[in-house]
């Protein structure tokens, strides 16, 4: 499985350098804003950083499917002694690693913003930046295995748009979208929810992958 | 083992079935005495596969491929891989997308051999390559099978390649095995009886495996050319190449 994971990392090596530069730029920008504009500017910048790392974790995982499909990698991968669980498992592990890296970056930004301290809101946002990509990938990965990246593109748009549209609608109908008790409970339960989502999704993906012909 | 048959005969499907890449409707496959699905990983640990195209992402280098596969195969031999890279003159710095078709194929062969497989499966591995490149690849295969505990299943349209290296030939037609025999038996025993169309009509055709009329001349495939020479004195009986055998089986009529 580590070989497949390495393949995915090496495949995005070039792209990774560009992303690292963009992230470094945002982090510098973030620190500069914090120094000049004070906590309010830094808070809004923190939101930007968290949004970026959340999106990146999903996009980078999605991209590996695109690379695999373009190279017809699965024909070769299936000839290797790794089994469906190994191939699918490596992809989930990749999503976990990207999400964890995103959460750590968000945490670093929150620590800078809070001068070494983290408030409950910032901590919740950092947790969400690790949990949200995993939930999204849990929805997307089985779809990619079932339909391929081209056909499942619409699903990618949907997973990004549906939460956004839902929040906008709630706002329009006057439903409060500020942190409520229910949302706090949801955040506390998030490790269990994420674990369950990833586990169920992995199980479904393995079944799809085993039955898929390449 | 050379694996021949026309397009759509089922050669690639057979290979994909062995590799569990397509679902089987029935039957079973045993490799090294093991079931290919139940013991999939153990079986695949001892198989090397070369396809007709490269399935590595174009941004990777030959060194990257080595680093990846060394983590996949327990028996990966980095020194052997380096030797193949050197022998095949695979450039270190170049990415796979910069490789020629022949170089990509050589990389596939190097990566399929470096874990010292017992069985090498090649699916049209020499198709689309120039004669020099094909000859280089065949030399590597000949070297590989010097160790008699190893085997090669070589699916190819280029029957001259199989005539050079195969010990056995399996001919597939419409998903069924027509024959699976020693290549020497085929090329030494099979023959083509040739005569004019007018004379052909009066011949006893019970000894013909297949026959074919082409304008004024007819050709018939026989399983024993010496026997045919005795049976049809005065007719031309030539040796049969794999191409001719395949063509007559596919296009020919039978009694």
XYZ file of C-alpha atoms in Angstrom:
469
model
C 0.000 0.000 0.000
C 2.908 2.349 0.754
C 4.084 1.969 -2.863
C 0.700 3.109 -4.186
C 0.684 6.011 -1.749
C 4.165 6.991 -2.889
C 2.952 6.834 -6.512
C 0.175 9.306 -5.689
C 2.570 11.682 -3.943
C 5.124 11.478 -6.759
C 2.388 12.090 -9.347
C 1.478 15.450 -7.779
C 5.096 16.362 -6.999
C 5.248 19.197 -9.538
C 1.794 20.461 -8.619
C 2.726 20.114 -4.928
C 5.550 22.633 -5.283
C 3.141 25.221 -6.726
C 0.637 24.532 -3.947
C 3.358 24.870 -1.296
C 4.284 28.299 -2.735
C 0.640 29.423 -2.759
C 0.151 28.254 0.825
C 3.377 29.947 1.937
C 2.151 33.156 0.280
C -1.193 32.955 2.078
C 0.496 32.247 5.384
C 2.812 35.242 4.968
C -0.127 37.398 3.904
C -2.017 36.131 6.907
C 0.824 36.985 9.326
C 1.263 40.435 7.736
C -2.489 41.178 8.052
C -2.406 40.015 11.628
C 0.460 42.401 12.426
C -1.068 45.356 10.576
C -4.819 45.035 10.846
C -5.262 43.309 14.155
C -7.451 40.373 15.154
C -10.464 41.128 12.925
C -8.472 40.995 9.668
C -6.620 37.923 10.901
C -9.919 36.199 11.729
C -11.289 36.724 8.260
C -7.958 35.584 6.812
C -8.114 32.501 9.029
C -11.439 31.690 7.391
C -9.771 31.997 3.982
C -6.867 29.714 5.001
C -9.284 27.124 6.405
C -11.430 27.233 3.264
C -8.356 26.808 1.056
C -6.891 23.835 2.940
C -10.305 22.150 3.080
C -10.777 22.545 -0.644
C -7.180 21.528 -1.426
C -7.443 18.254 0.485
C -10.458 17.283 -1.630
C -9.059 18.591 -4.925
C -5.720 16.787 -4.488
C -7.496 13.512 -3.746
C -9.814 13.993 -6.724
C -6.815 14.769 -8.957
C -5.215 11.397 -8.253
C -8.296 9.765 -9.796
C -7.913 12.000 -12.852
C -4.219 11.072 -13.194
C -5.001 7.376 -12.796
C -7.746 7.526 -15.388
C -5.578 9.427 -17.886
C -2.735 6.888 -17.517
C -5.161 3.887 -17.332
C -3.250 3.048 -14.167
C -5.863 0.600 -12.879
C -5.052 -1.933 -15.614
C -1.511 -2.100 -14.235
C -2.464 -1.664 -10.567
C -4.754 -4.681 -10.736
C -1.811 -6.826 -11.913
C 0.101 -6.005 -8.700
C -0.003 -8.110 -5.523
C -1.915 -5.510 -3.509
C -5.561 -6.550 -3.908
C -8.618 -4.311 -4.099
C -8.352 -3.421 -0.394
C -4.762 -2.285 -0.906
C -5.553 -0.137 -3.950
C -8.698 1.406 -2.455
C -7.159 1.641 1.027
C -4.186 3.619 -0.319
C -6.601 6.160 -1.792
C -8.456 6.604 1.510
C -5.168 6.865 3.394
C -4.162 9.603 0.964
C -7.388 11.505 1.697
C -6.746 11.105 5.457
C -3.165 12.389 5.105
C -4.204 15.397 2.993
C -7.024 16.214 5.426
C -4.711 15.876 8.446
C -2.114 18.102 6.759
C -4.868 20.658 6.046
C -6.063 20.566 9.645
C -2.490 21.048 10.903
C -2.016 24.051 8.608
C -5.318 25.499 9.827
C -4.173 24.911 13.403
C -0.874 26.702 12.716
C -2.777 29.662 11.253
C -5.134 29.704 14.248
C -2.187 29.647 16.657
C -0.616 32.608 14.860
C -3.934 34.428 14.913
C -4.491 33.724 18.612
C -0.891 34.575 19.609
C -0.308 30.996 20.704
C -3.804 30.463 22.116
C -6.819 28.953 20.413
C -10.410 29.861 21.141
C -13.253 27.303 20.917
C -14.482 28.757 17.582
C -11.040 28.528 15.977
C -10.567 24.995 17.337
C -13.951 24.002 15.924
C -12.981 25.479 12.545
C -9.678 23.572 12.552
C -11.459 20.310 13.418
C -13.919 20.969 10.623
C -11.057 21.613 8.152
C -9.887 18.054 8.798
C -13.340 16.459 9.016
C -15.105 18.135 6.075
C -12.691 16.928 3.344
C -12.927 13.399 4.714
C -16.723 13.497 4.641
C -16.664 14.908 1.095
C -14.120 12.296 -0.037
C -16.258 9.579 1.568
C -19.082 10.653 -0.724
C -16.939 11.162 -3.812
C -14.553 8.178 -3.820
C -17.218 5.456 -4.245
C -18.782 7.561 -7.022
C -15.415 7.818 -8.808
C -14.898 4.075 -8.561
C -18.424 3.428 -9.813
C -18.735 5.972 -12.618
C -15.192 7.200 -13.358
C -13.981 10.754 -12.928
C -15.646 12.171 -16.054
C -19.145 10.979 -15.256
C -18.790 11.768 -11.550
C -17.687 15.366 -12.181
C -21.201 16.569 -11.539
C -21.003 14.938 -8.102
C -17.846 16.961 -7.364
C -19.721 20.160 -8.153
C -22.675 19.000 -6.075
C -20.642 18.242 -2.935
C -19.128 21.713 -3.079
C -22.330 23.526 -4.009
C -24.934 21.761 -1.848
C -23.500 22.837 1.562
C -23.010 26.390 0.244
C -26.533 26.631 -1.189
C -27.988 25.052 1.968
C -26.364 27.681 4.201
C -27.522 30.487 1.882
C -31.097 29.157 1.909
C -31.107 28.803 5.679
C -29.918 32.385 5.945
C -32.638 33.582 3.537
C -35.338 31.819 5.506
C -34.098 33.428 8.714
C -32.745 30.235 10.252
C -29.764 31.164 12.445
C -26.513 29.747 11.019
C -24.360 30.863 13.936
C -22.947 28.142 16.150
C -25.828 26.486 17.947
C -25.847 23.814 20.655
C -26.732 21.201 18.074
C -23.746 22.198 15.962
C -21.452 22.067 18.981
C -22.695 18.544 19.671
C -22.139 17.708 16.023
C -18.558 18.940 16.269
C -17.956 16.885 19.404
C -19.308 13.841 17.619
C -17.374 14.630 14.438
C -14.562 12.067 15.007
C -17.181 9.301 15.285
C -19.140 10.629 12.288
C -15.978 10.904 10.162
C -14.774 7.447 11.184
C -18.160 5.933 10.344
C -18.383 7.799 7.025
C -14.866 6.769 5.969
C -15.421 3.163 7.103
C -18.741 2.747 5.284
C -17.407 4.521 2.204
C -14.273 2.316 2.171
C -16.407 -0.811 2.418
C -18.618 0.333 -0.481
C -15.616 1.367 -2.606
C -13.933 -2.028 -2.085
C -17.099 -3.798 -3.235
C -17.394 -1.565 -6.295
C -13.704 -1.937 -7.127
C -13.743 -5.737 -6.847
C -16.699 -5.951 -9.232
C -15.339 -3.394 -11.655
C -13.739 -4.598 -14.871
C -10.711 -2.771 -16.225
C 4.049 -20.227 -24.459
C 3.034 -18.163 -27.458
C -0.583 -17.102 -27.464
C -2.032 -16.415 -30.908
C -5.407 -15.595 -32.389
C -7.138 -12.899 -34.406
C -8.342 -9.631 -32.885
C -11.239 -10.360 -30.554
C -10.328 -14.050 -30.194
C -10.033 -13.634 -26.422
C -6.261 -13.373 -25.809
C -6.382 -10.176 -23.751
C -9.564 -11.357 -22.026
C -7.750 -14.554 -21.009
C -4.864 -12.513 -19.609
C -7.284 -10.207 -17.796
C -9.049 -13.250 -16.362
C -5.729 -14.586 -15.091
C -5.068 -11.203 -13.469
C -8.640 -11.012 -12.113
C -9.241 -7.782 -14.033
C -12.507 -9.024 -15.511
C -15.145 -11.183 -13.868
C -15.411 -14.778 -14.945
C -18.772 -16.396 -15.702
C -17.588 -19.851 -14.722
C -14.658 -22.216 -14.512
C -11.448 -21.669 -12.626
C -7.852 -20.627 -13.150
C -4.866 -22.113 -11.369
C -1.427 -20.537 -11.430
C 1.455 -22.316 -9.685
C -1.228 -24.717 -8.406
C -3.102 -21.921 -6.639
C -6.481 -20.390 -7.391
C -5.898 -17.022 -9.046
C -8.622 -15.284 -7.011
C -8.449 -16.986 -3.632
C -4.647 -16.654 -3.525
C -4.557 -13.515 -5.672
C -1.798 -11.654 -3.872
C 0.472 -14.702 -3.470
C 0.055 -15.526 -7.162
C 0.615 -11.958 -8.346
C 3.747 -11.655 -6.216
C 5.303 -14.158 -8.649
C 3.951 -12.687 -11.887
C 5.386 -9.898 -14.018
C 3.119 -8.264 -16.589
C 3.965 -6.219 -19.677
C 1.072 -4.641 -21.555
C 0.982 -3.104 -25.013
C 1.198 0.374 -23.528
C 2.680 2.075 -20.493
C 0.259 2.645 -17.644
C 2.564 4.822 -15.565
C 1.731 8.478 -15.125
C 3.869 10.451 -17.613
C 5.362 12.734 -14.963
C 7.220 9.853 -13.279
C 10.800 8.816 -14.020
C 12.276 5.290 -14.241
C 13.770 5.820 -10.766
C 10.305 6.760 -9.427
C 8.867 3.548 -10.880
C 11.605 1.584 -9.086
C 10.899 3.337 -5.790
C 7.170 2.627 -6.122
C 7.455 -1.034 -7.122
C 10.149 -1.773 -4.517
C 7.405 -1.065 -1.950
C 4.929 -3.303 -3.784
C 6.952 -6.488 -4.437
C 8.620 -8.260 -1.520
C 11.204 -9.769 -3.860
C 12.095 -6.547 -5.684
C 15.785 -6.492 -6.598
C 16.990 -2.863 -6.971
C 20.371 -3.954 -8.374
C 18.654 -6.009 -11.089
C 16.350 -3.090 -11.926
C 19.370 -0.786 -12.196
C 21.060 -3.324 -14.477
C 18.033 -3.425 -16.793
C 17.814 0.380 -16.794
C 21.480 0.517 -17.797
C 21.218 -2.261 -20.410
C 18.104 -0.649 -21.902
C 19.757 2.783 -21.789
C 16.794 4.307 -19.954
C 17.713 7.918 -19.148
C 17.633 8.791 -15.438
C 16.391 12.364 -15.596
C 13.732 12.006 -18.288
C 10.082 11.613 -17.420
C 8.073 8.792 -18.997
C 6.122 11.206 -21.203
C 9.442 12.086 -22.889
C 10.162 8.413 -23.657
C 9.716 6.869 -27.096
C 7.285 3.970 -27.456
C 10.185 1.507 -27.409
C 11.687 3.035 -24.267
C 8.329 2.864 -22.511
C 8.085 -0.823 -23.409
C 11.612 -1.444 -22.130
C 10.750 0.295 -18.871
C 7.692 -1.946 -18.561
C 9.852 -5.017 -19.112
C 12.506 -3.867 -16.625
C 9.822 -3.198 -14.005
C 8.153 -6.561 -14.709
C 11.394 -8.518 -14.354
C 13.056 -6.790 -11.395
C 11.088 -8.729 -8.794
C 12.293 -11.989 -10.366
C 8.860 -13.366 -11.326
C 8.300 -17.045 -12.071
C 5.822 -16.175 -14.799
C 6.046 -13.281 -17.198
C 2.864 -12.333 -19.050
C 3.213 -10.185 -22.150
C 0.195 -8.810 -23.957
C 1.245 -7.597 -27.416
C 4.480 -6.399 -25.848
C 6.352 -6.157 -29.152
C 3.571 -4.679 -31.282
C 4.274 -1.315 -32.845
C 8.032 -1.599 -32.289
C 10.763 -1.567 -34.932
C 12.644 -4.842 -35.667
C 15.751 -3.762 -33.706
C 13.751 -2.937 -30.583
C 11.745 -6.166 -30.954
C 14.923 -8.180 -31.284
C 16.345 -6.552 -28.111
C 13.201 -7.466 -26.208
C 13.187 -11.038 -27.513
C 16.819 -11.405 -26.404
C 15.817 -10.391 -22.884
C 12.989 -12.934 -22.929
C 15.311 -15.662 -24.198
C 17.687 -14.817 -21.368
C 14.813 -14.897 -18.865
C 13.707 -18.406 -19.854
C 17.204 -19.846 -19.559
C 16.153 -20.660 -15.999
C 13.695 -23.464 -16.669
C 11.681 -22.825 -13.529
C 10.401 -19.666 -15.233
C 7.780 -19.314 -17.921
C 6.495 -16.707 -20.344
C 2.962 -16.330 -21.696
C 3.425 -14.176 -24.766
C 0.341 -12.976 -26.593
C 1.249 -11.554 -29.980
C 0.085 -10.907 -33.508
C 3.673 -11.009 -34.672
C 3.994 -14.733 -35.151
C 7.616 -14.442 -36.354
C 8.491 -13.327 -32.797
C 6.804 -16.427 -31.413
C 8.503 -18.649 -33.989
C 11.785 -17.331 -32.636
C 11.233 -17.791 -28.912
C 8.171 -19.933 -28.137
C 8.405 -23.579 -27.081
C 4.632 -24.029 -27.214
C 1.869 -22.254 -29.081
C -1.750 -21.921 -28.020
C -4.166 -20.810 -30.705
C -7.396 -19.185 -29.628
C -10.352 -18.676 -31.973
C -13.682 -17.157 -30.912
C -12.814 -17.698 -27.254
C -11.934 -21.385 -27.641
C -8.577 -23.117 -27.726
C -8.083 -24.570 -31.221
C -4.803 -26.198 -30.263
C -2.077 -25.942 -27.679
C 1.005 -27.713 -28.966
C 4.747 -27.716 -29.153
C 5.878 -25.118 -31.685
C 8.374 -27.533 -33.233
C 5.584 -30.071 -33.785
C 3.532 -27.389 -35.513
C 6.212 -26.003 -37.759
C 7.799 -29.384 -38.518
C 4.608 -31.433 -38.954
C 1.887 -29.115 -40.231
C 1.899 -28.478 -43.939
C 0.063 -26.689 -46.724
C -1.087 -28.664 -49.762
C -1.314 -26.458 -52.838
C -2.991 -27.206 -56.157
C -5.187 -25.741 -58.879
C -8.916 -25.318 -58.251
C -9.877 -27.863 -60.911
C -7.790 -30.615 -59.349
C -8.765 -29.687 -55.800
C -12.415 -30.579 -56.423
C -11.535 -34.227 -57.028
C -9.344 -34.666 -53.946
C -10.312 -36.661 -50.857
C -10.577 -33.892 -48.240
C -10.827 -36.083 -45.156
C -7.153 -35.447 -44.304
C -7.498 -31.670 -44.557
C -7.911 -29.679 -41.360
C -9.048 -26.621 -43.331
C -8.907 -25.462 -46.932
C -9.288 -22.270 -48.823
C -9.902 -21.328 -52.462
C -8.101 -18.221 -53.684
C -8.905 -17.642 -57.355
C -7.351 -20.410 -59.447
C -5.357 -21.885 -56.570
C -6.413 -23.800 -53.472
C -4.570 -24.335 -50.217
C -5.272 -26.970 -47.608
C -3.858 -27.322 -44.113
C -2.719 -30.787 -43.062
C -1.511 -31.958 -39.667
C 1.223 -34.180 -41.131
C 2.994 -32.883 -44.214
C 4.991 -36.107 -44.801
C 1.808 -38.142 -44.755
C 0.257 -35.600 -47.168
C 3.200 -35.966 -49.559
C 2.604 -39.737 -49.659
C -1.156 -39.359 -49.966
C -1.164 -36.664 -52.645
C 1.816 -37.442 -54.907
C 2.406 -34.792 -57.504
C 0.982 -31.975 -55.377
C 3.083 -29.269 -53.739
C 3.205 -29.732 -49.953
C 5.084 -26.957 -48.110
C 5.784 -26.414 -44.447
C 3.227 -24.173 -42.700
C 4.099 -21.014 -40.815
C 2.105 -19.966 -37.750
C 0.567 -17.178 -39.837
C -0.652 -19.645 -42.479
C -1.981 -22.067 -39.865
C -3.866 -19.236 -38.132
C -5.223 -17.833 -41.392
C -6.492 -21.191 -42.644
C -8.112 -22.045 -39.325
C -9.918 -18.694 -39.279
C -10.782 -18.228 -42.947
C -10.758 -21.796 -44.217
C -13.595 -24.264 -44.735
C -13.699 -27.645 -43.113
C -15.241 -30.969 -43.996
